[in-house]
Amino acid sequence: MLNKQQIRHCLDTFEEMFPEAECELTHSNPFELLVAVVLSAQATDALVNKVTPQLFEKYKKPEDYIAVPLEELQDDIKRIGLYRNKAKNIKKLSQTLVEKFNGEVPPTKKELESLAGVGRKTANVVASVAFDEPAIAVDTHVERVSKRLAFCRWKDSVLEVEKTLMRKIPVEEWSVTHHRMIFFGRYHCKAQRPNCEECPLLFLCREGQKRMKKKEKTS
């Protein structure tokens, strides 16, 4: 596991590599962000961004999703995986927003998690991006980077990864670190072919060092 000084070095490196890191899901208000994040479960942001421009042109508010037949909404998002379930959840969460929250997206994680299709990760993203609430949402990239760099243990659950990161990273850096770790994992420390050769953190990364040794043996 990395010590405090090593973690600080990693955070500074993430910032140097990806100073402009931010949420890549296209949206113009909290409701659009909420729908986009629900759609992005087990799908890439790039794919979601291909679907949402037309979707957000057609559906402006929760009432619009409530009014449309389920089959029509499913058809509008069918390019995205799990579209049947996601359409049901979007209609359900829209209903809840109208009935309980006056048609507005609530700002707290607890209230967000009461909505259909919204788990801890989605709630963290929406609270952080839309309402500037400090949060670290652990997606596949954040989890992979955290474990490879030994911010946490390989056996840790997603919740344990989140709690460890919250403990080891200053609260004022939670949200921005979340975005930088996503960019680091998406564009550099990729799942299949991490760019270990050019990684400025290789000297801290046991996983990367193992991969490099393996490469040397096979070359």
Short mmCIF file of C-alpha atoms in Angstrom, two decimals:
data_model
loop_
_atom_site.label_atom_id
_atom_site.label_comp_id
_atom_site.label_asym_id
_atom_site.label_seq_id
_atom_site.Cartn_x
_atom_site.Cartn_y
_atom_site.Cartn_z
CA MET A 1 0.00 0.00 0.00
CA LEU A 2 1.24 3.48 -0.82
CA ASN A 3 2.12 5.89 1.98
CA LYS A 4 0.81 9.45 2.29
CA GLN A 5 3.73 10.99 0.41
CA GLN A 6 3.44 8.51 -2.46
CA ILE A 7 -0.30 9.12 -2.76
CA ARG A 8 0.35 12.87 -2.88
CA HIS A 9 2.80 12.26 -5.73
CA CYS A 10 0.15 10.24 -7.61
CA LEU A 11 -2.49 12.95 -7.16
CA ASP A 12 -0.08 15.60 -8.42
CA THR A 13 0.82 13.40 -11.40
CA PHE A 14 -2.85 12.86 -12.28
CA GLU A 15 -3.26 16.64 -12.23
CA GLU A 16 -0.22 17.20 -14.47
CA MET A 17 -1.41 14.57 -16.96
CA PHE A 18 -5.09 15.51 -17.02
CA PRO A 19 -5.55 19.08 -15.73
CA GLU A 20 -8.82 19.53 -17.65
CA ALA A 21 -10.43 16.24 -16.55
CA GLU A 22 -14.19 16.57 -16.10
CA CYS A 23 -17.42 14.65 -16.59
CA GLU A 24 -17.57 13.60 -20.25
CA LEU A 25 -21.31 12.93 -20.33
CA THR A 26 -23.07 15.61 -22.39
CA HIS A 27 -25.68 17.46 -20.31
CA SER A 28 -26.97 20.98 -19.71
CA ASN A 29 -28.78 20.58 -16.36
CA PRO A 30 -28.97 18.20 -13.37
CA PHE A 31 -31.89 16.23 -14.82
CA GLU A 32 -30.09 15.54 -18.10
CA LEU A 33 -27.00 14.52 -16.12
CA LEU A 34 -29.06 12.12 -14.00
CA VAL A 35 -30.56 10.45 -17.08
CA ALA A 36 -27.15 10.28 -18.79
CA VAL A 37 -25.50 8.65 -15.75
CA VAL A 38 -28.31 6.08 -15.46
CA LEU A 39 -27.85 5.27 -19.16
CA SER A 40 -24.07 4.98 -18.75
CA ALA A 41 -24.20 1.92 -16.45
CA GLN A 42 -22.20 -0.81 -18.23
CA ALA A 43 -21.97 1.42 -21.31
CA THR A 44 -19.33 3.88 -22.48
CA ASP A 45 -19.77 7.64 -22.14
CA ALA A 46 -19.03 7.92 -25.87
CA LEU A 47 -22.01 5.70 -26.75
CA VAL A 48 -24.33 7.51 -24.33
CA ASN A 49 -23.27 10.85 -25.88
CA LYS A 50 -24.37 9.58 -29.31
CA VAL A 51 -27.87 8.83 -28.02
CA THR A 52 -28.58 11.74 -25.66
CA PRO A 53 -28.62 14.74 -28.06
CA GLN A 54 -31.80 13.45 -29.77
CA LEU A 55 -33.16 12.12 -26.48
CA PHE A 56 -32.77 15.46 -24.71
CA GLU A 57 -34.27 17.26 -27.69
CA LYS A 58 -37.40 15.12 -27.34
CA TYR A 59 -37.61 14.85 -23.53
CA LYS A 60 -37.09 18.12 -21.65
CA LYS A 61 -38.48 17.30 -18.21
CA PRO A 62 -39.59 14.34 -16.06
CA GLU A 63 -43.21 14.74 -17.19
CA ASP A 64 -42.13 14.05 -20.80
CA TYR A 65 -40.70 10.64 -19.84
CA ILE A 66 -43.82 9.83 -17.80
CA ALA A 67 -46.16 10.68 -20.69
CA VAL A 68 -44.50 8.49 -23.32
CA PRO A 69 -45.27 4.75 -23.69
CA LEU A 70 -42.50 2.52 -22.32
CA GLU A 71 -41.96 0.87 -25.73
CA GLU A 72 -41.32 4.24 -27.36
CA LEU A 73 -38.72 5.22 -24.76
CA GLN A 74 -37.07 1.80 -25.09
CA ASP A 75 -36.88 2.35 -28.84
CA ASP A 76 -35.27 5.77 -28.32
CA ILE A 77 -32.42 4.29 -26.23
CA LYS A 78 -32.11 0.79 -27.72
CA ARG A 79 -28.53 1.37 -28.93
CA ILE A 80 -27.46 1.30 -25.27
CA GLY A 81 -27.08 -1.99 -23.37
CA LEU A 82 -29.79 -2.97 -20.84
CA TYR A 83 -32.09 -0.44 -22.53
CA ARG A 84 -35.33 -2.16 -21.43
CA ASN A 85 -34.46 -1.95 -17.76
CA LYS A 86 -33.00 1.55 -18.08
CA ALA A 87 -36.19 2.82 -19.77
CA LYS A 88 -38.29 1.43 -16.90
CA ASN A 89 -36.01 3.07 -14.33
CA ILE A 90 -36.04 6.44 -16.11
CA LYS A 91 -39.84 6.42 -16.16
CA LYS A 92 -39.96 5.39 -12.48
CA LEU A 93 -37.42 7.98 -11.32
CA SER A 94 -39.24 10.67 -13.33
CA GLN A 95 -42.45 9.74 -11.51
CA THR A 96 -40.70 10.00 -8.14
CA LEU A 97 -39.15 13.37 -9.02
CA VAL A 98 -42.62 14.75 -9.83
CA GLU A 99 -44.36 13.19 -6.83
CA LYS A 100 -41.72 13.76 -4.13
CA PHE A 101 -39.31 16.45 -5.33
CA ASN A 102 -41.48 18.91 -7.24
CA GLY A 103 -39.99 17.76 -10.55
CA GLU A 104 -36.46 18.75 -9.50
CA VAL A 105 -33.38 16.56 -9.03
CA PRO A 106 -32.60 16.44 -5.28
CA PRO A 107 -29.09 17.53 -4.26
CA THR A 108 -28.23 14.99 -1.57
CA LYS A 109 -26.81 11.52 -2.11
CA LYS A 110 -29.40 9.94 0.18
CA GLU A 111 -32.32 11.44 -1.75
CA LEU A 112 -30.71 10.54 -5.08
CA GLU A 113 -30.30 6.92 -3.99
CA SER A 114 -34.06 6.74 -3.36
CA LEU A 115 -34.62 7.02 -7.13
CA ALA A 116 -35.05 3.95 -9.39
CA GLY A 117 -31.82 2.86 -11.07
CA VAL A 118 -29.69 5.17 -8.94
CA GLY A 119 -27.06 3.41 -6.84
CA ARG A 120 -24.25 4.83 -4.79
CA LYS A 121 -21.96 5.50 -7.78
CA THR A 122 -24.64 7.35 -9.78
CA ALA A 123 -25.66 9.37 -6.72
CA ASN A 124 -22.03 10.36 -6.12
CA VAL A 125 -21.55 11.49 -9.73
CA VAL A 126 -24.73 13.59 -9.79
CA ALA A 127 -24.14 15.12 -6.34
CA SER A 128 -20.56 15.96 -7.27
CA VAL A 129 -21.00 17.25 -10.83
CA ALA A 130 -24.42 18.93 -10.56
CA PHE A 131 -24.30 20.20 -6.97
CA ASP A 132 -20.57 20.47 -6.15
CA GLU A 133 -20.90 18.07 -3.22
CA PRO A 134 -17.53 16.40 -2.49
CA ALA A 135 -17.70 12.78 -3.63
CA ILE A 136 -15.59 10.00 -5.10
CA ALA A 137 -17.63 7.80 -7.41
CA VAL A 138 -15.87 4.48 -7.92
CA ASP A 139 -16.42 3.24 -11.46
CA THR A 140 -14.43 0.54 -13.27
CA HIS A 141 -11.56 2.96 -14.07
CA VAL A 142 -11.24 4.36 -10.53
CA GLU A 143 -11.35 0.85 -9.05
CA ARG A 144 -8.71 -0.48 -11.46
CA VAL A 145 -6.31 2.46 -10.95
CA SER A 146 -6.76 2.38 -7.16
CA LYS A 147 -5.89 -1.32 -7.02
CA ARG A 148 -3.04 -1.28 -9.53
CA LEU A 149 -1.37 1.63 -7.76
CA ALA A 150 -2.06 0.11 -4.32
CA PHE A 151 -4.13 2.96 -2.94
CA CYS A 152 -6.16 0.03 -1.60
CA ARG A 153 -6.08 -3.78 -1.59
CA TRP A 154 -6.92 -6.03 -4.56
CA LYS A 155 -9.62 -7.82 -2.54
CA ASP A 156 -11.43 -4.59 -1.53
CA SER A 157 -15.06 -4.19 -2.58
CA VAL A 158 -16.16 -1.08 -4.48
CA LEU A 159 -17.47 0.42 -1.23
CA GLU A 160 -14.18 -0.32 0.55
CA VAL A 161 -12.27 1.33 -2.32
CA GLU A 162 -14.46 4.43 -2.00
CA LYS A 163 -14.02 4.63 1.77
CA THR A 164 -10.24 4.15 1.49
CA LEU A 165 -9.94 6.90 -1.13
CA MET A 166 -12.08 9.24 1.00
CA ARG A 167 -9.78 8.57 3.94
CA LYS A 168 -6.53 9.05 2.01
CA ILE A 169 -7.43 11.97 -0.27
CA PRO A 170 -8.19 15.48 1.08
CA VAL A 171 -11.96 16.15 0.96
CA GLU A 172 -11.52 19.27 -1.18
CA GLU A 173 -9.86 17.09 -3.84
CA TRP A 174 -12.38 14.23 -3.91
CA SER A 175 -14.41 15.32 -6.94
CA VAL A 176 -11.54 16.45 -9.13
CA THR A 177 -9.50 13.35 -8.25
CA HIS A 178 -12.45 11.18 -9.29
CA HIS A 179 -12.40 12.75 -12.79
CA ARG A 180 -8.60 12.61 -13.09
CA MET A 181 -8.51 8.94 -12.07
CA ILE A 182 -11.17 8.16 -14.67
CA PHE A 183 -9.11 9.89 -17.37
CA PHE A 184 -5.94 8.15 -16.16
CA GLY A 185 -7.71 4.77 -16.36
CA ARG A 186 -9.57 5.47 -19.60
CA TYR A 187 -6.72 6.92 -21.63
CA HIS A 188 -3.50 5.69 -19.99
CA CYS A 189 -3.82 2.83 -17.48
CA LYS A 190 -6.26 0.90 -19.68
CA ALA A 191 -7.76 -2.44 -18.69
CA GLN A 192 -6.22 -4.55 -21.46
CA ARG A 193 -3.16 -2.60 -22.57
CA PRO A 194 -1.95 -0.17 -19.91
CA ASN A 195 0.76 2.18 -21.12
CA CYS A 196 3.30 1.05 -18.49
CA GLU A 197 6.35 1.87 -20.66
CA GLU A 198 5.59 5.59 -20.62
CA CYS A 199 3.97 5.79 -17.19
CA PRO A 200 5.44 8.40 -14.83
CA LEU A 201 4.15 6.32 -11.91
CA LEU A 202 5.81 3.04 -12.93
CA PHE A 203 8.39 3.36 -10.14
CA LEU A 204 5.51 3.22 -7.60
CA CYS A 205 3.43 0.60 -9.37
CA ARG A 206 4.12 -3.06 -8.54
CA GLU A 207 1.51 -4.21 -11.02
CA GLY A 208 3.20 -2.20 -13.81
CA GLN A 209 6.64 -3.47 -12.83
CA LYS A 210 5.37 -7.07 -12.98
CA ARG A 211 3.92 -6.45 -16.44
CA MET A 212 7.20 -4.94 -17.66
CA LYS A 213 9.22 -7.93 -16.36
CA LYS A 214 6.83 -10.30 -18.10
CA LYS A 215 7.27 -8.32 -21.32
CA GLU A 216 11.05 -8.45 -21.07
CA LYS A 217 10.98 -12.24 -20.65
CA THR A 218 8.78 -12.75 -23.70
CA SER A 219 10.66 -10.28 -25.95
#
